[in-house]
Amino acid sequence: MRSLFLGLGGLVLSQTGTTQQNVPSHWASYARLVSNQFQAWLSDDSQPDGERLLNWVGAGFAPPSIVVQVWIAADGRIQKIESESLGDSVMDDTLQQVLTARPLAEPPPRDMRQPLILRLGLEALDEPAGEQD
């Protein structure tokens, strides 16, 4: 069983000059929630797009990290994602599909500026044998 590790490498809220050092704590908490949700979705090998992307990352084709800009609707739906290229247009489309297919578990804070910008570390990890389903 493989899982995909996505690290929240950085948080910046665009068009404001806001950096991770002066981001309100509830914005940073929400960014961690989004990062964790993305990690779960991208590690879900029961979905064809997730499995395809996971296998591609596991084969060593992905860059070590990418930056994604995420616009989130008031109801938690992902409205739009812009990201650095993975270096493969099919995988870029697959990433978009996986990250926009379902709503987030929680809506964004009302006062949070958008887009939310995350640096996602991409690394496929093999789970220890005892943790497989």
CSV table of C-alpha atoms in Angstrom, one decimal:
chain,number,residue,atom,x,y,z
A,1,MET,CA,0.0,0.0,0.0
A,2,ARG,CA,1.3,3.4,-0.9
A,3,SER,CA,0.4,6.7,0.5
A,4,LEU,CA,1.3,10.2,-0.7
A,5,PHE,CA,3.0,12.5,1.6
A,6,LEU,CA,2.1,16.2,1.1
A,7,GLY,CA,3.9,18.6,3.3
A,8,LEU,CA,2.6,22.1,4.0
A,9,GLY,CA,5.9,23.7,3.1
A,10,GLY,CA,4.7,27.2,3.2
A,11,LEU,CA,1.7,29.4,3.4
A,12,VAL,CA,1.3,32.8,1.8
A,13,LEU,CA,-2.0,34.6,1.1
A,14,SER,CA,-1.6,36.4,-2.1
A,15,GLN,CA,-2.1,40.0,-3.1
A,16,THR,CA,-1.6,41.1,0.5
A,17,GLY,CA,2.0,40.7,1.3
A,18,THR,CA,0.8,38.4,4.2
A,19,THR,CA,3.4,35.9,5.1
A,20,GLN,CA,3.4,32.8,7.3
A,21,GLN,CA,4.9,34.9,10.1
A,22,ASN,CA,1.9,37.2,10.4
A,23,VAL,CA,-1.0,35.0,9.3
A,24,PRO,CA,-3.8,34.8,11.9
A,25,SER,CA,-3.7,31.4,13.6
A,26,HIS,CA,-7.1,30.4,12.4
A,27,TRP,CA,-6.0,30.9,8.8
A,28,ALA,CA,-2.9,28.7,9.4
A,29,SER,CA,-5.1,26.1,11.1
A,30,TYR,CA,-7.4,26.1,8.0
A,31,ALA,CA,-4.4,25.8,5.7
A,32,ARG,CA,-3.3,22.7,7.6
A,33,LEU,CA,-6.8,21.3,7.3
A,34,VAL,CA,-6.7,21.9,3.5
A,35,SER,CA,-3.3,20.3,3.3
A,36,ASN,CA,-4.4,17.3,5.2
A,37,GLN,CA,-7.6,16.9,3.1
A,38,PHE,CA,-5.5,17.1,-0.1
A,39,GLN,CA,-3.1,14.5,1.3
A,40,ALA,CA,-6.0,12.2,2.0
A,41,TRP,CA,-7.5,12.7,-1.5
A,42,LEU,CA,-4.2,12.2,-3.3
A,43,SER,CA,-3.5,9.1,-1.2
A,44,ASP,CA,-6.9,7.5,-2.0
A,45,ASP,CA,-5.9,4.7,-4.4
A,46,SER,CA,-9.6,3.6,-4.6
A,47,GLN,CA,-10.2,6.5,-7.0
A,48,PRO,CA,-8.8,6.0,-10.5
A,49,ASP,CA,-7.3,9.5,-10.7
A,50,GLY,CA,-5.8,9.2,-7.2
A,51,GLU,CA,-4.3,5.9,-8.0
A,52,ARG,CA,-2.8,7.1,-11.3
A,53,LEU,CA,-1.2,10.1,-9.7
A,54,LEU,CA,0.0,8.1,-6.8
A,55,ASN,CA,1.7,5.5,-9.1
A,56,TRP,CA,3.2,8.3,-11.2
A,57,VAL,CA,4.7,10.0,-8.1
A,58,GLY,CA,5.9,6.7,-6.8
A,59,ALA,CA,7.7,6.0,-10.0
A,60,GLY,CA,9.8,9.1,-9.3
A,61,PHE,CA,8.5,11.4,-12.1
A,62,ALA,CA,7.1,14.2,-9.9
A,63,PRO,CA,9.1,17.2,-8.7
A,64,PRO,CA,9.8,17.3,-5.0
A,65,SER,CA,7.2,20.0,-4.4
A,66,ILE,CA,4.8,22.3,-6.2
A,67,VAL,CA,3.0,25.4,-5.3
A,68,VAL,CA,-0.8,25.4,-5.6
A,69,GLN,CA,-3.1,28.4,-5.4
A,70,VAL,CA,-6.6,27.4,-4.1
A,71,TRP,CA,-9.8,29.4,-4.3
A,72,ILE,CA,-12.4,28.0,-1.9
A,73,ALA,CA,-16.1,28.9,-2.0
A,74,ALA,CA,-18.0,29.7,1.2
A,75,ASP,CA,-19.5,26.2,1.2
A,76,GLY,CA,-16.0,24.5,1.1
A,77,ARG,CA,-16.1,23.6,-2.7
A,78,ILE,CA,-12.8,24.2,-4.5
A,79,GLN,CA,-13.7,26.8,-7.1
A,80,LYS,CA,-10.3,27.0,-8.8
A,81,ILE,CA,-6.8,25.6,-8.5
A,82,GLU,CA,-3.7,26.9,-10.2
A,83,SER,CA,-0.5,25.1,-9.8
A,84,GLU,CA,3.0,24.8,-11.0
A,85,SER,CA,3.3,22.1,-13.6
A,86,LEU,CA,4.2,18.6,-12.6
A,87,GLY,CA,6.1,18.4,-15.9
A,88,ASP,CA,3.4,16.2,-17.5
A,89,SER,CA,0.2,17.7,-18.8
A,90,VAL,CA,-1.9,14.6,-18.2
A,91,MET,CA,-0.7,14.5,-14.6
A,92,ASP,CA,-1.4,18.2,-14.3
A,93,ASP,CA,-5.0,17.5,-15.4
A,94,THR,CA,-5.2,14.5,-13.0
A,95,LEU,CA,-4.1,16.7,-10.1
A,96,GLN,CA,-6.8,19.2,-10.9
A,97,GLN,CA,-9.4,16.5,-11.1
A,98,VAL,CA,-8.4,15.0,-7.7
A,99,LEU,CA,-8.3,18.3,-5.9
A,100,THR,CA,-11.6,19.7,-7.3
A,101,ALA,CA,-13.7,16.5,-7.3
A,102,ARG,CA,-15.2,17.0,-3.8
A,103,PRO,CA,-15.7,19.8,-1.2
A,104,LEU,CA,-13.5,20.3,1.8
A,105,ALA,CA,-14.7,19.1,5.2
A,106,GLU,CA,-15.1,22.7,6.4
A,107,PRO,CA,-15.7,26.1,4.7
A,108,PRO,CA,-12.9,28.7,4.9
A,109,PRO,CA,-12.9,31.3,7.6
A,110,ARG,CA,-15.1,34.2,6.5
A,111,ASP,CA,-12.2,36.7,6.9
A,112,MET,CA,-9.5,34.6,5.1
A,113,ARG,CA,-8.0,36.1,2.0
A,114,GLN,CA,-7.7,34.1,-1.1
A,115,PRO,CA,-6.2,32.4,-2.9
A,116,LEU,CA,-4.7,30.1,-0.3
A,117,ILE,CA,-1.2,29.3,-1.5
A,118,LEU,CA,0.3,26.0,-0.4
A,119,ARG,CA,3.7,24.4,-1.2
A,120,LEU,CA,3.0,20.7,-1.4
A,121,GLY,CA,5.8,18.3,-1.0
A,122,LEU,CA,5.2,15.2,-3.2
A,123,GLU,CA,6.7,11.9,-2.0
A,124,ALA,CA,5.2,8.5,-2.3
A,125,LEU,CA,5.7,6.5,0.9
A,126,ASP,CA,5.3,2.8,1.3
A,127,GLU,CA,3.3,2.0,4.4
A,128,PRO,CA,4.7,-0.6,6.7
A,129,ALA,CA,3.2,-4.1,6.2
A,130,GLY,CA,1.4,-3.9,9.6
A,131,GLU,CA,-0.6,-0.8,8.5
A,132,GLN,CA,-2.0,-2.2,5.3
A,133,ASP,CA,-5.8,-2.9,5.0
